[in-house]
Amino acid sequence: MSHFVKCPFCSSEVHYLLIQSHVNACLDLNEAAPSDQPPAKLRRLMAPPAGIPRDESHLQEAPPAGMHQHPQRLCSLVPASSSGQRTFRDNLSGGGLNGMEWVGTTTVTKEAEASIAPVSSSRQRGDESSSNKLVSVGTRLCDVAVCRRFLQRNAQCDSRTLLLECRQRLTWNVPTTNIGGKAGTYHREMCAVATQQLLATSKDTAKGVHDARDASGSTTPAMYDHVPLLDSVRHEVENLLDNKWEFNYCLLNRYRDGRDFVGPHSDHEDNIVKGSPIVTVSLGCTRDFVLESRDDIQAVTKEKLTLMMRDGDLLVMPTGCQQVYKHGVPARRNLLGERISLTFRVVKALM
Ligand SMILES: O=C(O)CCC(=O)C(=O)O
Ligand SMILES: [Fe+2]
């Protein structure tokens, strides 16, 4: 019995659980429009081979359009007694998120999975019909917010052009690490962009690239003006959040293909302005973004949420998120396409 199926575009043999992401990468490479994709055929390919129970846990997505119309049903999935720890919702809604729509929370309990099943089975790739506003999704610990196809809908930005401009106009490097005397390298390329004002007011601009304390290889961030399209996307992101924050710093990650990854971590927030969110916009190849509860918090159960971040999708990690979740982009060795993530932050100074 084989777990591998043939990609309709490049004919390579791919594990059935990875075929959707793989096809996305193929479409990217061939510059095909999403409508060229044969959804029925793809769905057939994604079905588990006979006799293999399906585990969709790592293919879970944000709630599709319409889900927010049933808040009671979703909210009722979380027993009132278990919501004591959920203090982060207020940070988001109080933060004035424009058009925020709560869909309640989901949990990873078996009962919850069973109740969600009828909704999730109707999920489809593309999300053409989903909201162009933020939709919240989360676990008992913390909600994050997602806006599918933000770039296409709100910034009216050609994501391919933005990806190419970021790749070509910025200087990328692979940071090195030295943990306990052991040298290593990151498995992705990074660079950063900052506002003129942030650069002007920071004493040591060369240290601004990484928020990981153990990384070296930093370079001075480029100025936003250097990539005007990125600057206009920044303004659209600010707009989405009611211009409450000025995202004066953007840390960019480039995953050259599915072998590049970032392991589970929480961002250091020493340098982040208190209360501000971290907003990520994805360009290029679809990758899984995994949120899981930190080992050092007292969770009732281990919470885990996997979101597929597609080209143009936006994700908001509100303040408080880093305290309860680790997040990461795991390697997916069969993926061929590249992804760039733009992580917009509000920082105090470069340091
Ligand atoms: O690429 C992503 O979506 C995540 C990047 C990330 O975790 C980071 O920049 O801290
Ligand atoms: Fe991060």
Coordinates of C-alpha atoms and ligand atoms in Angstrom, one line a residue:
M1 CA 0.0 0.0 0.0
S2 CA 1.6 3.3 -1.1
H3 CA 1.2 6.6 0.7
F4 CA 2.5 8.4 -2.4
V5 CA 0.5 9.9 -5.2
K6 CA 1.5 11.5 -8.5
C7 CA 1.4 15.3 -8.9
P8 CA -0.8 16.2 -11.9
F9 CA 1.6 18.9 -12.9
C10 CA 5.2 17.6 -12.5
S11 CA 4.4 13.9 -12.1
S12 CA 6.6 13.5 -9.1
E13 CA 5.6 11.1 -6.4
V14 CA 4.5 13.0 -3.3
H15 CA 3.2 11.8 0.0
Y16 CA -0.6 12.2 -0.1
L17 CA -0.6 14.5 3.0
L18 CA 1.8 16.9 1.2
I19 CA 0.2 16.9 -2.2
Q20 CA -1.8 20.1 -1.7
S21 CA 1.2 22.1 -0.7
H22 CA 3.3 20.5 -3.4
V23 CA 0.7 21.4 -6.1
N24 CA 0.7 25.0 -4.8
A25 CA 4.5 25.0 -5.3
C26 CA 4.1 23.6 -8.8
L27 CA 1.5 26.2 -9.7
D28 CA 3.9 28.9 -8.4
L29 CA 6.7 27.6 -10.5
N30 CA 4.6 27.4 -13.6
E31 CA 3.0 30.8 -12.9
A32 CA -0.4 29.2 -13.3
A33 CA -3.5 30.9 -12.0
P34 CA -5.2 29.3 -9.0
S35 CA -8.2 28.6 -11.2
D36 CA -6.1 26.3 -13.3
Q37 CA -6.0 23.9 -10.4
P38 CA -8.4 21.0 -10.7
P39 CA -9.9 20.9 -7.2
A40 CA -11.9 17.7 -7.7
K41 CA -8.8 15.9 -8.9
L42 CA -6.7 17.3 -6.1
R43 CA -9.3 16.3 -3.6
R44 CA -9.1 12.8 -5.0
L45 CA -5.4 12.8 -4.7
M46 CA -5.5 14.0 -1.1
A47 CA -7.8 11.2 0.0
P48 CA -5.9 8.7 2.0
P49 CA -5.0 5.5 0.2
A50 CA -7.5 2.8 1.1
G51 CA -7.1 1.5 4.6
I52 CA -5.1 4.4 6.0
P53 CA -6.9 6.5 8.6
R54 CA -6.8 10.1 7.8
D55 CA -5.1 12.5 10.2
E56 CA -5.7 16.1 9.2
S57 CA -4.2 17.6 12.3
H58 CA -1.4 19.3 10.4
L59 CA -3.6 20.4 7.5
Q60 CA -6.0 22.3 9.7
E61 CA -6.9 25.7 8.4
A62 CA -8.4 28.9 9.7
P63 CA -12.2 28.8 9.7
P64 CA -13.7 29.3 6.2
A65 CA -16.2 32.0 5.3
G66 CA -19.5 31.6 7.0
M67 CA -18.1 30.0 10.2
H68 CA -18.3 33.3 12.0
Q69 CA -22.1 33.2 11.4
H70 CA -22.3 30.4 13.9
P71 CA -20.5 31.8 16.9
Q72 CA -22.6 30.2 19.5
R73 CA -21.9 26.8 18.1
L74 CA -18.2 27.3 18.1
C75 CA -18.0 29.1 21.4
S76 CA -20.0 26.3 22.9
L77 CA -17.1 24.0 22.1
V78 CA -15.2 25.5 24.9
P79 CA -16.6 24.7 28.3
A80 CA -17.0 27.8 30.4
S81 CA -14.9 26.4 33.2
S82 CA -11.9 25.9 30.9
S83 CA -11.7 29.5 29.7
G84 CA -10.1 30.9 32.8
Q85 CA -6.7 31.3 31.2
R86 CA -8.0 33.1 28.1
T87 CA -7.2 36.7 28.9
F88 CA -5.7 37.5 25.5
R89 CA -8.8 37.9 23.5
D90 CA -9.3 41.4 25.0
N91 CA -5.9 42.4 23.8
L92 CA -7.0 41.9 20.3
S93 CA -10.5 43.2 20.4
G94 CA -9.6 46.1 22.6
G95 CA -6.8 46.9 20.1
G96 CA -9.3 48.2 17.7
L97 CA -8.9 45.6 15.0
N98 CA -10.9 46.9 12.0
G99 CA -13.8 44.7 11.2
M100 CA -12.7 42.0 13.6
E101 CA -15.0 39.1 13.6
W102 CA -14.8 36.6 16.4
V103 CA -15.5 33.0 15.6
G104 CA -15.1 31.8 19.1
T105 CA -12.4 29.3 20.0
T106 CA -11.7 25.8 19.0
T107 CA -10.0 23.2 21.2
V108 CA -8.1 20.1 20.3
T109 CA -10.3 17.9 22.4
K110 CA -11.9 14.9 20.6
E111 CA -15.4 16.2 21.2
A112 CA -14.5 19.5 19.6
E113 CA -13.0 17.8 16.6
A114 CA -16.1 15.8 16.1
S115 CA -18.3 18.9 16.2
I116 CA -16.2 20.8 13.7
A117 CA -16.0 17.9 11.2
P118 CA -19.0 18.9 9.1
V119 CA -17.6 22.4 8.6
S120 CA -14.1 21.4 7.9
S121 CA -15.1 18.8 5.3
S122 CA -16.5 21.6 3.2
R123 CA -13.3 23.6 3.3
Q124 CA -11.7 24.2 0.0
R125 CA -8.5 25.6 -1.2
G126 CA -8.6 29.2 -2.5
D127 CA -10.9 30.8 0.0
E128 CA -12.1 33.1 -2.7
S129 CA -15.3 33.6 -0.8
S130 CA -13.8 34.1 2.7
S131 CA -13.8 37.4 4.6
N132 CA -11.5 40.2 3.6
K133 CA -11.5 41.1 7.2
L134 CA -9.6 39.5 10.1
V135 CA -11.1 36.3 11.4
S136 CA -9.9 34.9 14.7
V137 CA -8.8 31.4 15.3
G138 CA -7.2 29.8 18.2
T139 CA -7.1 27.4 21.1
R140 CA -8.1 27.9 24.7
L141 CA -4.8 29.7 25.3
C142 CA -4.9 32.5 22.8
D143 CA -6.5 33.6 19.6
V144 CA -4.6 34.7 16.6
A145 CA -6.3 36.5 13.7
V146 CA -6.0 35.6 10.0
C147 CA -6.9 37.5 6.9
R148 CA -6.8 35.2 3.9
R149 CA -5.5 36.7 0.6
F150 CA -4.9 40.0 2.4
L151 CA -2.5 41.2 -0.3
Q152 CA -4.8 40.5 -3.2
R153 CA -7.9 41.9 -1.5
N154 CA -6.7 44.8 0.6
A155 CA -3.3 45.9 -0.6
Q156 CA -4.2 45.1 -4.2
C157 CA -0.6 44.1 -4.5
D158 CA 0.9 41.6 -7.0
S159 CA 2.5 39.3 -4.5
R160 CA 4.9 37.8 -7.1
T161 CA 6.3 41.3 -7.9
L162 CA 6.6 42.0 -4.2
L163 CA 8.4 38.7 -3.6
L164 CA 10.8 39.4 -6.5
E165 CA 11.5 42.9 -5.3
C166 CA 12.2 41.8 -1.8
R167 CA 14.5 39.1 -3.1
Q168 CA 16.4 41.4 -5.5
R169 CA 16.5 44.7 -3.7
L170 CA 17.5 43.4 -0.3
T171 CA 20.7 41.8 0.9
W172 CA 19.9 38.4 2.4
N173 CA 22.1 36.3 4.6
V174 CA 22.0 33.1 6.6
P175 CA 22.6 34.0 10.2
T176 CA 25.0 31.9 12.2
T177 CA 24.7 30.8 15.7
N178 CA 27.0 29.8 18.5
I179 CA 25.2 28.0 21.2
G180 CA 27.5 26.8 24.0
G181 CA 30.5 27.0 21.8
K182 CA 28.9 25.0 19.0
A183 CA 28.7 26.8 15.7
G184 CA 25.6 26.4 13.5
T185 CA 23.6 28.2 10.9
Y186 CA 20.0 29.0 10.5
H187 CA 18.0 27.1 7.9
R188 CA 16.7 30.1 6.1
E189 CA 17.8 33.5 4.8
M190 CA 16.9 36.7 6.7
C191 CA 17.1 40.5 6.3
A192 CA 15.3 43.5 7.7
V193 CA 13.8 46.8 6.8
A194 CA 13.2 49.8 9.0
T195 CA 11.7 53.2 8.8
Q196 CA 14.1 56.1 8.4
Q197 CA 13.1 57.4 11.8
L198 CA 14.0 54.1 13.5
L199 CA 17.3 54.0 11.8
A200 CA 18.0 57.6 12.7
T201 CA 17.2 57.2 16.4
S202 CA 19.0 53.9 17.0
K203 CA 22.6 54.0 18.2
D204 CA 23.6 50.6 16.8
T205 CA 21.7 49.8 13.7
A206 CA 23.8 46.8 12.8
K207 CA 22.3 44.8 15.5
G208 CA 18.8 45.2 14.4
V209 CA 18.3 42.2 12.2
H210 CA 17.5 39.4 14.5
D211 CA 15.3 39.0 17.5
A212 CA 17.1 35.8 18.4
R213 CA 19.7 36.6 21.0
D214 CA 22.2 34.0 19.9
A215 CA 22.3 34.9 16.2
S216 CA 25.1 36.8 14.5
G217 CA 25.6 37.8 10.9
S218 CA 23.4 40.8 11.2
T219 CA 23.4 43.6 8.7
T220 CA 22.0 47.0 9.1
P221 CA 18.3 47.0 8.0
A222 CA 17.5 48.6 4.7
M223 CA 15.2 51.6 4.6
Y224 CA 11.5 51.0 3.7
D225 CA 12.0 53.5 0.8
H226 CA 14.3 51.0 -0.8
V227 CA 11.4 48.6 -1.5
P228 CA 8.4 51.0 -2.1
L229 CA 6.0 48.1 -2.6
L230 CA 6.9 46.7 0.8
D231 CA 6.3 50.2 2.3
S232 CA 2.9 50.4 0.7
V233 CA 2.0 46.9 2.1
R234 CA 3.1 48.1 5.5
H235 CA 0.7 51.0 5.3
E236 CA -2.1 48.6 4.3
V237 CA -1.3 46.4 7.3
E238 CA -1.4 49.5 9.5
N239 CA -4.7 50.4 8.0
L240 CA -6.2 47.0 8.8
L241 CA -5.3 47.6 12.4
D242 CA -7.0 51.0 12.5
N243 CA -3.6 52.8 12.3
K244 CA -3.1 52.1 15.9
W245 CA 0.5 50.9 15.4
E246 CA 3.3 52.1 13.1
F247 CA 5.2 49.0 12.0
N248 CA 8.6 50.6 12.0
Y249 CA 10.5 47.4 11.5
C250 CA 10.0 44.3 9.3
L251 CA 12.0 41.2 9.7
L252 CA 12.0 39.1 6.5
N253 CA 12.5 35.3 6.3
R254 CA 13.2 33.5 3.0
Y255 CA 12.6 29.8 2.9
R256 CA 14.4 28.8 -0.3
D257 CA 12.4 25.6 -0.6
G258 CA 10.7 23.0 1.7
R259 CA 14.0 22.1 3.3
D260 CA 14.3 25.6 5.0
F261 CA 12.4 26.0 8.2
V262 CA 12.2 27.7 11.5
G263 CA 11.9 25.5 14.6
P264 CA 9.4 26.1 17.4
H265 CA 10.2 29.3 19.2
S266 CA 8.6 32.3 20.9
D267 CA 9.8 35.7 19.6
H268 CA 11.8 37.8 22.1
E269 CA 9.7 40.9 22.9
D270 CA 12.2 42.9 24.9
N271 CA 12.5 45.2 22.0
I272 CA 8.9 45.2 21.0
V273 CA 6.6 48.1 22.0
K274 CA 4.3 46.9 24.8
G275 CA 0.9 45.8 23.6
S276 CA 1.8 45.7 19.9
P277 CA 1.1 42.7 17.8
I278 CA 3.4 40.9 15.4
V279 CA 1.9 40.7 11.9
T280 CA 3.1 38.3 9.3
V281 CA 2.3 38.4 5.6
S282 CA 3.2 35.4 3.5
L283 CA 4.5 35.5 -0.1
G284 CA 5.0 32.5 -2.4
C285 CA 4.8 28.9 -1.5
T286 CA 2.2 27.7 1.0
R287 CA 3.7 26.6 4.2
D288 CA 2.3 25.3 7.5
F289 CA 2.5 27.7 10.4
V290 CA 2.4 25.7 13.7
L291 CA 1.4 27.2 17.0
E292 CA 1.7 25.0 20.1
S293 CA 1.5 25.7 23.7
R294 CA 4.8 26.4 25.5
D295 CA 6.2 23.7 27.8
D296 CA 6.6 26.2 30.6
I297 CA 2.9 27.2 30.9
Q298 CA 0.4 25.3 32.8
A299 CA -2.0 24.3 30.1
V300 CA -4.9 22.0 30.8
T301 CA -4.0 20.1 27.7
K302 CA -1.3 20.6 25.2
E303 CA -2.8 22.9 22.6
K304 CA -1.7 22.9 18.9
L305 CA -2.9 24.6 15.9
T306 CA -1.6 24.4 12.3
L307 CA -2.5 27.1 9.9
M308 CA -1.7 26.8 6.2
M309 CA -0.2 30.2 5.2
R310 CA -0.7 30.8 1.5
D311 CA 0.4 33.4 -0.8
G312 CA -0.9 36.8 0.4
D313 CA -2.3 35.5 3.7
L314 CA -1.9 37.7 6.8
L315 CA -1.6 36.5 10.4
V316 CA -1.8 38.6 13.6
M317 CA -0.1 37.3 16.7
P318 CA -1.5 39.6 19.4
T319 CA 0.4 40.7 22.5
G320 CA 0.5 37.8 24.9
C321 CA 0.7 35.2 22.2
Q322 CA 4.5 34.7 22.7
Q323 CA 4.0 34.0 26.4
V324 CA 1.7 31.0 25.7
Y325 CA 2.7 29.8 22.3
K326 CA 5.7 28.7 20.4
H327 CA 5.4 29.0 16.7
G328 CA 7.4 27.6 13.8
V329 CA 7.4 26.7 10.1
P330 CA 8.4 23.1 9.9
A331 CA 10.4 21.7 7.0
R332 CA 8.4 20.0 4.2
R333 CA 11.0 18.3 2.2
N334 CA 8.9 17.7 -0.9
L335 CA 8.1 21.4 -1.4
L336 CA 10.0 23.0 -4.3
G337 CA 8.7 26.6 -4.1
E338 CA 10.2 29.5 -2.1
R339 CA 8.3 31.5 0.5
I340 CA 9.1 34.9 2.0
S341 CA 7.5 36.0 5.2
L342 CA 7.3 39.6 6.1
T343 CA 7.0 40.0 9.9
F344 CA 6.0 43.5 10.8
R345 CA 6.9 44.7 14.3
V346 CA 6.7 47.9 16.3
V347 CA 10.1 48.1 18.0
K348 CA 11.5 50.6 20.5
A349 CA 15.0 50.9 19.0
L350 CA 17.4 48.8 17.1
M351 CA 19.5 47.0 19.7
Ligands
LIG1 O1 8.0 32.7 8.5 C1 7.1 32.8 9.3 O2 5.9 32.8 9.1 C2 7.6 32.8 10.8 C3 8.8 33.6 11.0 C4 9.1 33.8 12.5 O3 8.7 33.1 13.3 C5 9.9 35.0 12.9 O4 10.4 35.8 12.1 O5 10.1 35.1 14.1
FE2 FE 8.9 34.0 15.2

